[in-house]
Every structure is written in structure tokens, then in C-alpha cells.
mmCIF file of C-alpha atoms in Angstrom:
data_model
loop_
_atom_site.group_PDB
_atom_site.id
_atom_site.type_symbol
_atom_site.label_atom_id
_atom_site.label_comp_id
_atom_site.label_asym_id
_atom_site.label_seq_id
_atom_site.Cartn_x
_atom_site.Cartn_y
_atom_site.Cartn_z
ATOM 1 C CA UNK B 234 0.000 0.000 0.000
ATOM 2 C CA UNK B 235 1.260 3.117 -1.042
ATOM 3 C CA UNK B 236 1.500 6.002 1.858
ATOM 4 C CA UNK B 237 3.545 8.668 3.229
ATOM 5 C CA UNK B 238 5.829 5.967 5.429
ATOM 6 C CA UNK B 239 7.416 4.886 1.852
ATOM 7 C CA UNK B 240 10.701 4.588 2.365
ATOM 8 C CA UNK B 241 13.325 6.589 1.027
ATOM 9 C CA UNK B 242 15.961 5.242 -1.124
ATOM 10 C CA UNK B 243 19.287 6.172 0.067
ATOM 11 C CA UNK B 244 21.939 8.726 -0.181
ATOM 12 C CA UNK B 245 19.155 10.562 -2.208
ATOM 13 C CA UNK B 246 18.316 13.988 -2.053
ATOM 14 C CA UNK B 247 15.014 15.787 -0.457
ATOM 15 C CA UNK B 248 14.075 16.691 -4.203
ATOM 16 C CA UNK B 249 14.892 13.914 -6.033
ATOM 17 C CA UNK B 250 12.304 10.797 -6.511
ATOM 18 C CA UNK B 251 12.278 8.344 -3.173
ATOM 19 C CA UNK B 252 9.056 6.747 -3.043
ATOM 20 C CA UNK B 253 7.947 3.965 -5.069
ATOM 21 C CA UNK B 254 5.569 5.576 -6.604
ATOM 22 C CA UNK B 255 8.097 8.639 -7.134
ATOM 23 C CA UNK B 256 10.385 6.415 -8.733
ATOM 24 C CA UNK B 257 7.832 4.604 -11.120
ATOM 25 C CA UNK B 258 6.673 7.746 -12.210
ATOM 26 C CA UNK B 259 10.186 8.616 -12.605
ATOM 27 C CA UNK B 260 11.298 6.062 -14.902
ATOM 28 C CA UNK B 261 7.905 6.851 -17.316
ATOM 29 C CA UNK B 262 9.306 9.710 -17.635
ATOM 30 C CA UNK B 263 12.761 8.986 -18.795
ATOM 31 C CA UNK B 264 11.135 6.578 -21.212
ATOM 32 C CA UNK B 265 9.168 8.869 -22.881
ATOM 33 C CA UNK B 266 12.506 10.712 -23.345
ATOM 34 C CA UNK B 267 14.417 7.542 -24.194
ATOM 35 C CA UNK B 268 11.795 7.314 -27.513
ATOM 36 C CA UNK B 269 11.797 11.122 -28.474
ATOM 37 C CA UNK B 270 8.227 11.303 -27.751
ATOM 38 C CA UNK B 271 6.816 14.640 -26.452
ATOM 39 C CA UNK B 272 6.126 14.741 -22.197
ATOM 40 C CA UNK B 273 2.718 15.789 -21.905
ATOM 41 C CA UNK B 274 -0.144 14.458 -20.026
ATOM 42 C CA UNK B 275 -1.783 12.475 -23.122
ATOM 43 C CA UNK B 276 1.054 10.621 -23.605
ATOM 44 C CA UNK B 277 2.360 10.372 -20.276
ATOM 45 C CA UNK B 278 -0.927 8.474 -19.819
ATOM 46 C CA UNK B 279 -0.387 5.902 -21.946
ATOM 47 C CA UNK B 280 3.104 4.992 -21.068
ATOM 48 C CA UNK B 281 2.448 5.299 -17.606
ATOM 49 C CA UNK B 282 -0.311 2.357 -17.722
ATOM 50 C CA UNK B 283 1.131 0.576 -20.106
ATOM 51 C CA UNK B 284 4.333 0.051 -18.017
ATOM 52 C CA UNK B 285 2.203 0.086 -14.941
ATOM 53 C CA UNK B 286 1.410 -3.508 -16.252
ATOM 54 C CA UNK B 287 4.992 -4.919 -16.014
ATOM 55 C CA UNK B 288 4.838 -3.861 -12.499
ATOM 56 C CA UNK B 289 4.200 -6.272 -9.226
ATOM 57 C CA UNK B 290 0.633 -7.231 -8.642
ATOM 58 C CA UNK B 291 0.695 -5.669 -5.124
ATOM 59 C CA UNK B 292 1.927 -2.395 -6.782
ATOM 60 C CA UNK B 293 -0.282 -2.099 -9.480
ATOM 61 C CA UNK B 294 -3.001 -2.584 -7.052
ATOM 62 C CA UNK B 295 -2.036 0.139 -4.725
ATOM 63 C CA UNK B 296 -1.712 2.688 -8.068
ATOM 64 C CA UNK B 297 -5.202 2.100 -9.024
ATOM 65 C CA UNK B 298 -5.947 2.675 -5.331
ATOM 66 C CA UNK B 299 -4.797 6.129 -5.390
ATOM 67 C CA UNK B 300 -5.535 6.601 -8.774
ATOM 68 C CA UNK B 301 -9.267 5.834 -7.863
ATOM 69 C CA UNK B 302 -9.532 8.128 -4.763
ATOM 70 C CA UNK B 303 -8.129 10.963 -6.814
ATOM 71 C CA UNK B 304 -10.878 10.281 -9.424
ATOM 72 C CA UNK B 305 -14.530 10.921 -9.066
ATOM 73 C CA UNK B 306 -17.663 9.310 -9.580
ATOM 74 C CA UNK B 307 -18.569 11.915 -12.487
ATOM 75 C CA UNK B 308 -20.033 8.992 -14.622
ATOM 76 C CA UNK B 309 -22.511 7.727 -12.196
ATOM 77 C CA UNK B 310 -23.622 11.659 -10.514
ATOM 78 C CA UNK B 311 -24.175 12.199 -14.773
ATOM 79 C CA UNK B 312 -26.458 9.336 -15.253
ATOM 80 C CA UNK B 313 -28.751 10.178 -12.087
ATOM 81 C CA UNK B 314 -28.771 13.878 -13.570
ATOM 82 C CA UNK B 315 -29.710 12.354 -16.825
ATOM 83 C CA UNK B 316 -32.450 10.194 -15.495
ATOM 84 C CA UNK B 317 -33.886 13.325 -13.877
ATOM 85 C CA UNK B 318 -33.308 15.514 -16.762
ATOM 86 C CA UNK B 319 -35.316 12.874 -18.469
ATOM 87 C CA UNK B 320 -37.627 12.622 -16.333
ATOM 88 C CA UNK B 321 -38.735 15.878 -16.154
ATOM 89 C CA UNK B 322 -38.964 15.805 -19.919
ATOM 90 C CA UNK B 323 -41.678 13.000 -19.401
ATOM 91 C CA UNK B 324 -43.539 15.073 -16.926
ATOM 92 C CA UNK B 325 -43.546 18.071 -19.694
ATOM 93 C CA UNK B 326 -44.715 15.964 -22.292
ATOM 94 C CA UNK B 327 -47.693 14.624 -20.147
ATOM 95 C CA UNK B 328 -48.848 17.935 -19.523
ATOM 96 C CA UNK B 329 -48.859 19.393 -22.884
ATOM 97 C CA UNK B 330 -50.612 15.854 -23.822
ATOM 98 C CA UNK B 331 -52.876 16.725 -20.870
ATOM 99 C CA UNK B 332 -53.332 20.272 -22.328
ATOM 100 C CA UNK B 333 -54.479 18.849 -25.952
ATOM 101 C CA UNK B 334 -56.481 16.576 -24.351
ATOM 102 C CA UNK B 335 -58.522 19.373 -22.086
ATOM 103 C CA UNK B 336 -58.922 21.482 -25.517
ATOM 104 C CA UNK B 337 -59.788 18.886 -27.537
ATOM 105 C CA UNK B 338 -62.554 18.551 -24.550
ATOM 106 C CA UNK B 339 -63.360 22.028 -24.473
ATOM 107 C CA UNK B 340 -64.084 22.117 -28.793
ATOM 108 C CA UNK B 341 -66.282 19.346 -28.326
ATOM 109 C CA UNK B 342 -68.122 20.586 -25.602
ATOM 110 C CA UNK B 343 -68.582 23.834 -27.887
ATOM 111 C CA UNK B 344 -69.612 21.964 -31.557
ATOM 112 C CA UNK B 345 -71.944 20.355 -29.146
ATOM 113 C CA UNK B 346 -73.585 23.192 -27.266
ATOM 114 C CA UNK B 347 -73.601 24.451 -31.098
ATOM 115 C CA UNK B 348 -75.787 21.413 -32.222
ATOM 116 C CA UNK B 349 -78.128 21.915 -29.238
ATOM 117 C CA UNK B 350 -78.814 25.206 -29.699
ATOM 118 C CA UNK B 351 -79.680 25.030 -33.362
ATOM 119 C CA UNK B 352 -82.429 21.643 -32.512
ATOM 120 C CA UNK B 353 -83.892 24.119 -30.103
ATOM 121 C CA UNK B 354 -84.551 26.544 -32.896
ATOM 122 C CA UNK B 355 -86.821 23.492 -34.338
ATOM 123 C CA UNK B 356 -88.802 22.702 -31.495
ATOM 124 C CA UNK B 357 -92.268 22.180 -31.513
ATOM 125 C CA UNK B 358 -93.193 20.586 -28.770
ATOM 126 C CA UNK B 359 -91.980 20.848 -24.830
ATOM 127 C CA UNK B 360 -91.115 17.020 -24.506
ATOM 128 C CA UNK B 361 -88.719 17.099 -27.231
ATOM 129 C CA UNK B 362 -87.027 20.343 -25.413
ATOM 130 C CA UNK B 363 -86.710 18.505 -22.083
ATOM 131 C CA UNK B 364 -85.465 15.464 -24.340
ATOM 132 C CA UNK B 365 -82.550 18.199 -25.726
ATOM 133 C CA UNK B 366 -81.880 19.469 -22.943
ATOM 134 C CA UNK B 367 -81.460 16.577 -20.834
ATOM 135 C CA UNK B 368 -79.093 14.819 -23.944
ATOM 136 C CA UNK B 369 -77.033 18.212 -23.261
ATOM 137 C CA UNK B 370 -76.798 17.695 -20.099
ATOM 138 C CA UNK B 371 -75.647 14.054 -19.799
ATOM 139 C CA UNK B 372 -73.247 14.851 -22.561
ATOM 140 C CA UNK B 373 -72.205 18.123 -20.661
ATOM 141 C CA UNK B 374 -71.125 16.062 -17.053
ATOM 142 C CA UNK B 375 -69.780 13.462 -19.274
ATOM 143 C CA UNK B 376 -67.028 15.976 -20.912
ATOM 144 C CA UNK B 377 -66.582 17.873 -17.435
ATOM 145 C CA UNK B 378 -65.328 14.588 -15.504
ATOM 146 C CA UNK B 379 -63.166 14.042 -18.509
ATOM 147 C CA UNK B 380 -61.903 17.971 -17.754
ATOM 148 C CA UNK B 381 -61.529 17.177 -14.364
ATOM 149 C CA UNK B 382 -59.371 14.487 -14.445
ATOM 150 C CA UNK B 383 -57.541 16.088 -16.924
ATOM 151 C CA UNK B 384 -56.506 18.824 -14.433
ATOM 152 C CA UNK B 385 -56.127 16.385 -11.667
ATOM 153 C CA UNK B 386 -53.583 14.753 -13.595
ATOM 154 C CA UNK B 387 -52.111 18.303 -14.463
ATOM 155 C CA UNK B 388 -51.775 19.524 -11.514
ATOM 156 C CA UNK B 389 -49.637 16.559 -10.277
ATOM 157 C CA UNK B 390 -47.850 16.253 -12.875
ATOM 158 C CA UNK B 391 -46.684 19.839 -12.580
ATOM 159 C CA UNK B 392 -46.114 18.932 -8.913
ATOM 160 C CA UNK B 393 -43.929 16.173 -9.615
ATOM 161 C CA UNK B 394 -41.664 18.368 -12.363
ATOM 162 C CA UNK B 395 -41.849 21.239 -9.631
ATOM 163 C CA UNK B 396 -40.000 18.645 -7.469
ATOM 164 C CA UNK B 397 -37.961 17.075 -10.159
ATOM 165 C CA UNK B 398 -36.380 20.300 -11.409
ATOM 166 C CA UNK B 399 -35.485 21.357 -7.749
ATOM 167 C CA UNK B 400 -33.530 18.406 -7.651
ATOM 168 C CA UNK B 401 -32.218 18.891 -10.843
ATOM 169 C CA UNK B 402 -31.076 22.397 -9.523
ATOM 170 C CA UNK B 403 -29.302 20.914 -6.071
ATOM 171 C CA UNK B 404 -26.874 18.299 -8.536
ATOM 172 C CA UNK B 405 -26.225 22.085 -10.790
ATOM 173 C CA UNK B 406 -22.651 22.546 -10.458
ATOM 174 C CA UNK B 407 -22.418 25.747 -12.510
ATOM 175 C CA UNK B 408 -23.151 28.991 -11.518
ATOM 176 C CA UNK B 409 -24.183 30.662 -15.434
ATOM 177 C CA UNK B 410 -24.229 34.311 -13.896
ATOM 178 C CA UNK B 411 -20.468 34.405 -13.658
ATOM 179 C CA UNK B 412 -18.997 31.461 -15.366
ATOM 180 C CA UNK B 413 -17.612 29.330 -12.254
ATOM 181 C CA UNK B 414 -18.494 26.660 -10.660
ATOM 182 C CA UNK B 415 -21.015 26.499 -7.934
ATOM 183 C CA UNK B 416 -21.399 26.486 -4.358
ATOM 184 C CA UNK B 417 -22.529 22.955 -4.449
ATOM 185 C CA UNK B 418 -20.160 21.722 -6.291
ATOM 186 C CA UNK B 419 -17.517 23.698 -3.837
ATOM 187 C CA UNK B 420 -18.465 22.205 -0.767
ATOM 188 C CA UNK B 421 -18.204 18.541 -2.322
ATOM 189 C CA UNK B 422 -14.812 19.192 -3.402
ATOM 190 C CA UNK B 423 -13.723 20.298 -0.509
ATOM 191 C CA UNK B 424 -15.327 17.347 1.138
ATOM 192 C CA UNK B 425 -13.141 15.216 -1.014
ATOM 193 C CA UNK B 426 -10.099 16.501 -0.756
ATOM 194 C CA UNK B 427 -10.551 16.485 2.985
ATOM 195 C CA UNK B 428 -10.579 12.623 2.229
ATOM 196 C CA UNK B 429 -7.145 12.652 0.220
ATOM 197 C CA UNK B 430 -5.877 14.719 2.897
ATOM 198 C CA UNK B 431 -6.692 12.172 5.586
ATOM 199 C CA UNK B 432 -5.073 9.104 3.223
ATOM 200 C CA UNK B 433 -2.109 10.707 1.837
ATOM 201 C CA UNK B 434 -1.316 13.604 4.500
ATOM 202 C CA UNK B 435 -0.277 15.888 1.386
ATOM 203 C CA UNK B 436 -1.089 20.040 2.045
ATOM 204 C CA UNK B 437 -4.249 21.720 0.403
ATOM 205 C CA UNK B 438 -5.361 25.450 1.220
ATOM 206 C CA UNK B 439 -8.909 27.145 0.497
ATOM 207 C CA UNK B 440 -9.785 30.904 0.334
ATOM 208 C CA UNK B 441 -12.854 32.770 0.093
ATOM 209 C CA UNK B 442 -13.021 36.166 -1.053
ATOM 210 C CA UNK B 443 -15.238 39.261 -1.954
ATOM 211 C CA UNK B 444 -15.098 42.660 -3.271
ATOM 212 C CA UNK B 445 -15.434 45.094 0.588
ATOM 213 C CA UNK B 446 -18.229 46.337 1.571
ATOM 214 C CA UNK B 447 -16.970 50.120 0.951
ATOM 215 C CA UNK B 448 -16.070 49.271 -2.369
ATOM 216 C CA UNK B 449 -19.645 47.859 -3.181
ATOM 217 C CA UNK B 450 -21.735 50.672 -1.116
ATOM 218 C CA UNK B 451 -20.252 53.194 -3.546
ATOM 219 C CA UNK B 452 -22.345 51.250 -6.701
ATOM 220 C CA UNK B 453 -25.870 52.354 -6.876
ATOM 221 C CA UNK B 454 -27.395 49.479 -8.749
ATOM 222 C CA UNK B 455 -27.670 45.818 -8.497
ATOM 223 C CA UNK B 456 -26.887 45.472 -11.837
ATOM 224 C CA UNK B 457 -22.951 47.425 -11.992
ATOM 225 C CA UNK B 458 -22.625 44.865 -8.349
ATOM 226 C CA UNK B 459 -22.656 42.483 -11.007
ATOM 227 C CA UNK B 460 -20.180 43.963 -13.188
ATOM 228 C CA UNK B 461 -18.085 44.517 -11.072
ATOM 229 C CA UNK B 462 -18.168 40.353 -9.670
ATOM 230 C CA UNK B 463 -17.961 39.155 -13.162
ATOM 231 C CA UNK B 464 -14.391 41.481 -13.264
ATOM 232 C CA UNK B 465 -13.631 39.248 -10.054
ATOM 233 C CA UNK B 466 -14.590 36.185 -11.543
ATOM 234 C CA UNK B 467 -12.489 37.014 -15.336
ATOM 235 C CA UNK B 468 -9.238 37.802 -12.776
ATOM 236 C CA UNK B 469 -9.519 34.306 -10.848
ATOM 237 C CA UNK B 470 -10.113 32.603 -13.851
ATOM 238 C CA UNK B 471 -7.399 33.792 -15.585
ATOM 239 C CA UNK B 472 -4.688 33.835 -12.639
ATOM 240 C CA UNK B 473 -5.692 30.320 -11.504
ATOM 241 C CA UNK B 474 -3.705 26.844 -12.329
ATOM 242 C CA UNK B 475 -5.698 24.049 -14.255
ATOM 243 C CA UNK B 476 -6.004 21.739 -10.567
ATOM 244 C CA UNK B 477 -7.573 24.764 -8.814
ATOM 245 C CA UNK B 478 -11.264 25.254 -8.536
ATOM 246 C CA UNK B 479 -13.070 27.704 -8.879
ATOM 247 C CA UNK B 480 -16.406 28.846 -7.845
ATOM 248 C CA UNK B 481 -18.746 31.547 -6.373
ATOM 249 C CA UNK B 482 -20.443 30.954 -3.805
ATOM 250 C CA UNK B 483 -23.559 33.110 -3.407
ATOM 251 C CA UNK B 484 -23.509 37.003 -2.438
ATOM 252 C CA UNK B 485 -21.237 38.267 -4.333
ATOM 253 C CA UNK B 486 -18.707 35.486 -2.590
ATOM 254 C CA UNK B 487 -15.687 33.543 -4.120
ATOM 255 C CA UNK B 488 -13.935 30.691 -3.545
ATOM 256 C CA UNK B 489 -10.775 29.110 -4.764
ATOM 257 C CA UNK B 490 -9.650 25.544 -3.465
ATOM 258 C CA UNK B 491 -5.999 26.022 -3.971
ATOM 259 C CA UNK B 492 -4.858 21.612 -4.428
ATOM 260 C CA UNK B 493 -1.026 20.796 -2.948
ATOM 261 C CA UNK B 494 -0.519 24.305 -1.658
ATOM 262 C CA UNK B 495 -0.331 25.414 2.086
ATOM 263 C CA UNK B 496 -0.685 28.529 3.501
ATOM 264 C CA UNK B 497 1.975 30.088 3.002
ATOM 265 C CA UNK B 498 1.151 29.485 -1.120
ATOM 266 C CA UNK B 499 -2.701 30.615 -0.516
ATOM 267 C CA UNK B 500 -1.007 33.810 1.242
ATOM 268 C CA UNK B 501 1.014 34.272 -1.941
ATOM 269 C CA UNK B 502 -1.995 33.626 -4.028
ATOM 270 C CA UNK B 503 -4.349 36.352 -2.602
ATOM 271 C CA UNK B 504 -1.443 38.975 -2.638
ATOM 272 C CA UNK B 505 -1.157 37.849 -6.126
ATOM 273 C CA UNK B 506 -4.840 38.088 -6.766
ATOM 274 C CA UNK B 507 -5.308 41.606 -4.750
ATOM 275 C CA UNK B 508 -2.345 43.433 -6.916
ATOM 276 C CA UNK B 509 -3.794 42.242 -10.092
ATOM 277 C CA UNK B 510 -7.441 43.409 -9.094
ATOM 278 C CA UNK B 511 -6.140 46.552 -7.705
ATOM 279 C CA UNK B 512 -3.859 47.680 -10.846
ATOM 280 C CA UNK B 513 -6.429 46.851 -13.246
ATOM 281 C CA UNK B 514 -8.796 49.356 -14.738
ATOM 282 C CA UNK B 515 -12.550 49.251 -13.735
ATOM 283 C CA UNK B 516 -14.858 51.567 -15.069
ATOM 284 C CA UNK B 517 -18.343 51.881 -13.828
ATOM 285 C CA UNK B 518 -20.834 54.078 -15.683
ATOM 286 C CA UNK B 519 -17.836 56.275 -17.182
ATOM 287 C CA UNK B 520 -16.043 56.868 -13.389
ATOM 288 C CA UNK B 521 -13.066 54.504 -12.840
ATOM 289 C CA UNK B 522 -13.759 52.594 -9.802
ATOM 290 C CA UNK B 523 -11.256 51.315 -6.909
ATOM 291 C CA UNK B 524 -11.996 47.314 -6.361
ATOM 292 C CA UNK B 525 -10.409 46.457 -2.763
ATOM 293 C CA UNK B 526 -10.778 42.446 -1.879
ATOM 294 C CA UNK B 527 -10.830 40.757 1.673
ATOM 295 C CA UNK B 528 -10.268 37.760 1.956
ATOM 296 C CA UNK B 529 -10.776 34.553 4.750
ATOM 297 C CA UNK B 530 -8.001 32.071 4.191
ATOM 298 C CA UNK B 531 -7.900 28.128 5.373
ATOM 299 C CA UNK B 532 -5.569 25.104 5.260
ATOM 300 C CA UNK B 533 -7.745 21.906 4.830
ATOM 301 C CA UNK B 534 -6.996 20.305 8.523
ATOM 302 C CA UNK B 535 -8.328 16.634 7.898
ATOM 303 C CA UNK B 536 -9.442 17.063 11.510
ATOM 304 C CA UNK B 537 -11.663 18.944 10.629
ATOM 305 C CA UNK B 538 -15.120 18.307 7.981
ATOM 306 C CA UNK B 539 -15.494 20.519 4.898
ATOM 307 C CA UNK B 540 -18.716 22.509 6.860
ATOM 308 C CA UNK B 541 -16.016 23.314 9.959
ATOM 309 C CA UNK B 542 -13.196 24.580 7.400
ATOM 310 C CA UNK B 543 -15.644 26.613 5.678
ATOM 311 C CA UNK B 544 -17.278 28.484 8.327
ATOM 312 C CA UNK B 545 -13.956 29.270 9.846
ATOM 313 C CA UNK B 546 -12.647 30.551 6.573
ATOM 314 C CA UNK B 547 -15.553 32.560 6.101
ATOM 315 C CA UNK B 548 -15.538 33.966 9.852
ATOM 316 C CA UNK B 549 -12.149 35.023 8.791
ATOM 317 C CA UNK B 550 -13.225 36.571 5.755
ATOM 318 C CA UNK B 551 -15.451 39.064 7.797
ATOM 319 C CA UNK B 552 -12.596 39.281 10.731
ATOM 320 C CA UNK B 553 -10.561 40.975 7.216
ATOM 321 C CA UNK B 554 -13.292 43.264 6.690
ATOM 322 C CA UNK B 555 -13.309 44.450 10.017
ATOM 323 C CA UNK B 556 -10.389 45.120 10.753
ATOM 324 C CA UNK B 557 -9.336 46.483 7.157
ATOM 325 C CA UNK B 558 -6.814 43.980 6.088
ATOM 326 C CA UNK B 559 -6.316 41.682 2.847
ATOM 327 C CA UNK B 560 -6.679 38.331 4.392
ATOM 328 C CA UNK B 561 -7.007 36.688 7.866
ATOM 329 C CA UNK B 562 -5.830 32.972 8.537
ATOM 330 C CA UNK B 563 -7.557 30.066 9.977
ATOM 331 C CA UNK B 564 -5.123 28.781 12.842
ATOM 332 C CA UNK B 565 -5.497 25.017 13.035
#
């Protein structure tokens, strides 16, 4: 089994490759050198299972180990959305089926009424006018229980998409507003890599951020708020590395879960991030505005749950506001 209590080969140094699984990875590497073929991930892929299979059962079985934890269950969460997505498409066809079917009802009902009322014009005596009207009548309840139970059925089946598209919305894991990901999906990353954490003891660091209070006060509208987020949101995406994630949270509220990196890095990162916002131009309504961050920063303690890291990040987030700083730390 593959851990952090590999032992280190010896007379190497602290950077060079010590673990088995350092080594391995080592030697895929040379041999992608060895046959002048290009290092990047595609192929370092292939050769690296390929090889894997020369390798000691025992070995190969703790690779797909880790491999597997650091993967995700994407395929499966995709089919249950699908299912639901299709779902709901069943419940919207029934209803528009539904729909036909109470207007197809509701013409018949009227070519009826139509016939009755031109045999009235004809009648001559009162028996055959009770006879009409009675006919109408039967044919009238007849068509209105039909109506009925086409609404019945209506109304649950808008019920049951009501419920079905709610759902649909909690397994969402992109927020469309600003282009990121989404709270949800924030949380259950965080929740997993509290989980890698525990196994392989490695170093992950979260922030949250938002544009201050001051800053946002000064814009009248709801709508420039929004401008100015999305000019948040463009920054992160375009400062971040391809492992972070990304996402906003709700409010106005960012979030970056910064993989491999401890604090000191996430410290680095949201100096990074403040210069970058602060030296770039932002123009609202024709007047060049100011943006000013605070941020709440958090290494991922796998003491701790993904809820607990959270709330202390974002308790430090508001501690930044307060006391007019870029970025307060979670202390473990």
C-alpha cells in the first residue's frame, strides 16, 4: 500500500524521486525521453499504464488505489442527472398531452352546445325540449369529468416536475451568472479533498473572497454589483492553475480551493490576486472605480469536515473586513 511511510531510497536527495511511486513515475518519464516522444499528459498516460502492467501485482493494485480516490464518480452523478433531466422531460410531455387533451374537450363541448342550440330553434313541442336538454346535459357532465381528471392529472404532474427540477437544480454545479463553478459543487470538493488529505497527509489550502463592503456601497445598482463580480470572476479565472477550482459561492462570494498548496502558497496567491485586481482598470458608468478584496483564508486540517473549514474561513473573511486587512488565517 502506497502512503507517506514509503521509504526513502538512500543517499538521495530531499528533491529527487524516493518513493515507489516517485520512482515509477520517474522512470515513465525517462522513457518517454528515451523514444523522443513529447512529455505531456496524453502521452504520459499511456506509457504510464502501459508500463504500470509490467509492475508487481501488489503495486499495481495500490496505483489504481490512489488513482481511484483521486478520481470521481462523475459517470454515475451524470447518469442520475440524466435520469432526472429525463424525467422531467416526461412530466412536460404529459402535460402538454394533458393540455391537448382538455382542448380537444373544451371544442367538443362547444360543436356540441352548437348542435343543441340550433335543434332548439326546431322545437315544436316541450317534450322534445326537455329530451334536448337533458341529452345536453348528460353529454355536458360526461365531458366535465373528462376535464376534471384532466386537471387532476395536471396539476400533479406539474407537482412532480416542480420537485424534479429542484432536484435537478441541487446536482447544478455551474453557476451561469459568472462562469464558475457552484457552491454545491464547492463544498463537495472540498469534502473530497478532505478525504485525500486524511489518506495521503499531502497540504491543500482554500480561500474565500469578496469585493469590501466600501467598495460595493459606492455602486448604486444591483446590476454594476454584477459587473463589477464578473471582473472578479475574469481575474480568478485567468490567474488560476488548471487543478484549482473555482467557484462563487452566493452574495457576491468567491472561492478558490488552492490543491497541494499550504498557507503560506494561498497567502502568496491572494497577494497575487489583490495586486492584479487593484492595478487593473474598472470603469463603472464612465467613473473609474477602486476594487479592494478581503479575503478569509484556510488550510484543509483533515481534523476537521469541509462545513467546519468553511465556516472558519468565512468567519475570517469578515474578521478581514473588520479590521481592514487583505486576508485573515484560519489557525489550526
Amino acid at each position: 500500500m502506497i502512503n507517506q511511510k514509503d521509504i526513502a531510497v538512500e543517499g538521495m536527495e530531499l528533491n529527487e524521486a524516493s518513493t515507489e511511486i516517485e520512482l515509477f513515475a520517474k522512470r515513465v518519464f525517462e522513457k518517454l525521453i528515451e523514444e523522443n516522444i513529447y512529455p505531456i499528459p496524453y502521452y504520459y498516460s499511456i506509457h504510464f499504464f502501459n508500463m504500470l502492467e509490467d509492475e508487481e501485482k501488489e503495486f499495481k493494485k495500490s496505483v489504481m488505489e490512489l488513482i481511484e480516490l483521486e478520481g470521481t464518480n462523475e459517470l454515475e452523478e451524470d447518469l442520475k442527472f440524466e435520469q432526472k433531466l429525463k424525467q422531467s422531460f416526461k412530466y412536460s410531455k404529459e402535460l402538454v398531452q394533458n393540455s391537448a387533451s382538455m382542448y380537444k374537450l373544451s371544442n367538443i363541448l362547444k360543436e356540441k352546445n352548437a348542435i343543441y342550440l340550433r335543434e332548439i330553434e326546431n322545437v315544436s313541442t316541450p317534450q322534445v325540449f326537455k329530451n334536448i336538454l337533458l341529452t345536453s346535459k348528460k353529454n355536458t357532465e360526461i365531458i366535465n369529468k373528462k376535464l376534471a381528471l384532466s386537471l387532476q392529472n395536471m396539476k400533479e404532474l406539474y407537482s412532480k416536475n416542480v420537485t424534479t427540477l429542484k432536484e435537478i437544480e441541487k446536482e447544478t454545479i455551474f453557476d451561469s451568472l459568472y462562469g464558475l463553478y457552484n457552491n454545491n459543487y464547492f463544498v463537495r470538493e472540498v469534502k473530497r479533498e478532505v478525504a485525500q488529505i486524511k489518506k495521503f497527509k499531502h497540504t491543500s489550502s482554500l480561500i474565500v473572497m469578496k469585493t469590501s463592503t466600501d467598495v460595493m456601497n459606492k455602486i448604486k445598482n444591483d446590476k454594476n454589483k454584477i459587473i463589477v463580480n464578473r471582473f472578479i470572476a475574469k481575474i480568478l479565472l485567468k490567474t488560476s492553475r488548471r487543478t484549482d477550482i473555482i467557484a462563487h459561492l452566493g452574495d457576491g462570494i468567491f472561492g478558490m480551493l488552492l490543491k497541494h498548496t499550504d498557507k503560506i502558497g494561498a497567502m502568496k496567491t491572494s497577494e497575487r490576486l489583490s495586486d492584479m485586481i487593484s492595478n487593473s482598470a474598472m470603469f463603472i458608468e464612465g467613473d473609474e472605480l477602486e476594487v479592494k478584496i478581503v479575503i478569509g483564508i484556510s488550510e484543509i486540517f483533515a481534523e476537521k469536515n469541509e462545513i467546519e473549514i468553511l465556516d472558519c474561513t468565512y468567519k475570517k473573511l469578515d474578521e478581514a473586513e473588520k479590521e481592514d486587512t487583505l486576508y485573515k488565517i484560519c489557525e489550526e
